[in-house]
Structure formats: structure tokens, C-alpha cells
Protein backbone atom coordinates (compact mmCIF):
# COMPACT_ATOMS: atom_id res chain seq x y z
CA UNK A 1 1.00 20.05 -11.26
CA UNK A 2 3.82 17.08 -10.57
CA UNK A 3 4.17 15.39 -14.10
CA UNK A 4 5.75 12.23 -12.26
CA UNK A 5 2.37 11.70 -10.11
CA UNK A 6 0.03 12.84 -12.67
CA UNK A 7 -1.32 9.28 -13.92
CA UNK A 8 -2.10 8.18 -9.88
CA UNK A 9 -4.23 11.23 -9.42
CA UNK A 10 -6.08 11.09 -12.87
CA UNK A 11 -9.76 12.09 -12.89
CA UNK A 12 -12.02 9.31 -14.46
CA UNK A 13 -13.67 12.38 -16.35
CA UNK A 14 -10.38 13.22 -17.82
CA UNK A 15 -11.23 12.47 -21.67
CA UNK A 16 -7.91 13.32 -22.85
CA UNK A 17 -6.02 11.04 -20.54
CA UNK A 18 -8.47 8.43 -21.04
CA UNK A 19 -8.05 8.58 -24.98
CA UNK A 20 -4.25 8.59 -24.54
CA UNK A 21 -3.72 5.94 -21.73
CA UNK A 22 -6.79 4.17 -21.44
CA UNK A 23 -9.12 3.47 -18.40
CA UNK A 24 -7.60 1.92 -15.18
CA UNK A 25 -8.73 -1.34 -14.33
CA UNK A 26 -11.13 -1.64 -11.74
CA UNK A 27 -9.63 -3.66 -8.71
CA UNK A 28 -11.37 -7.03 -8.65
CA UNK A 29 -13.07 -7.82 -5.68
CA UNK A 30 -11.75 -11.25 -4.50
CA UNK A 31 -13.95 -13.74 -3.13
CA UNK A 32 -13.26 -14.24 0.71
CA UNK A 33 -11.22 -17.55 0.77
CA UNK A 34 -11.74 -19.73 3.84
CA UNK A 35 -8.71 -21.40 5.38
CA UNK A 36 -9.01 -24.79 6.90
CA UNK A 37 -6.44 -24.21 9.74
CA UNK A 38 -6.60 -27.81 10.97
CA UNK A 39 -5.78 -29.32 7.50
CA UNK A 40 -2.99 -26.73 7.31
CA UNK A 41 -1.58 -27.54 10.45
CA UNK A 42 -1.71 -31.41 9.55
CA UNK A 43 0.06 -30.64 6.65
CA UNK A 44 2.84 -28.88 8.19
CA UNK A 45 3.17 -31.77 10.62
CA UNK A 46 3.50 -34.10 8.02
CA UNK A 47 6.43 -31.90 6.44
CA UNK A 48 8.14 -31.69 9.45
CA UNK A 49 7.83 -35.27 10.08
CA UNK A 50 9.05 -36.29 6.84
CA UNK A 51 12.05 -33.62 7.08
CA UNK A 52 13.23 -34.95 10.31
CA UNK A 53 13.08 -38.53 9.06
CA UNK A 54 15.25 -37.59 6.17
CA UNK A 55 17.51 -35.04 7.66
CA UNK A 56 20.41 -37.54 8.59
CA UNK A 57 20.52 -38.49 4.95
CA UNK A 58 20.61 -35.32 3.76
CA UNK A 59 23.49 -34.23 6.18
CA UNK A 60 25.44 -37.35 5.02
CA UNK A 61 25.33 -36.40 1.21
CA UNK A 62 27.73 -33.49 0.43
CA UNK A 63 25.97 -31.16 -1.86
CA UNK A 64 28.74 -28.45 -1.70
CA UNK A 65 30.56 -29.51 -4.90
CA UNK A 66 27.29 -29.80 -6.72
CA UNK A 67 26.13 -26.55 -5.50
CA UNK A 68 29.55 -25.02 -6.09
CA UNK A 69 29.59 -26.26 -9.94
CA UNK A 70 26.29 -24.33 -10.65
CA UNK A 71 27.44 -21.18 -8.61
CA UNK A 72 31.10 -21.06 -10.52
CA UNK A 73 31.86 -18.15 -12.65
CA UNK A 74 33.57 -18.74 -15.99
């Protein structure tokens, strides 16, 4: 028996393992989430529009010194 994989192959009726390590939690069943793709695409379109609107301003701001300050090793 492989001692490193013993925990993965544990039998639910193994009383010693259940006593020492507890029972494995049963995976919870997640409810099916419904995604409104139209709303999602509208949100992406809004974000891309805002990005394109502010891109020239972001390009004008030189953030390299600010970023370098945080990445500088002392």
C-alpha cells in the first residue's frame, strides 16, 4: 500500500481513519447559476468604452517612477 496516497483511497467504513482524521466533507451541490449574457456583454462594452475614452490620459501619465518605487529592492 502506498502510504502517500492512502488518504485519497480511504474507505468510508474505515473506522480507524475516520476516528483519527475525521470524515471527508461531502462536496456540496452548487445550484445552477444562470448567466445573463446580454447583461454581461453590455458591461464589457461599457468597460471597453471607458477604457478607450481614458486611454490617451493614461498614456500621458508616466507611472514608471511610481511603479519603480514600489518594486525597488532595498
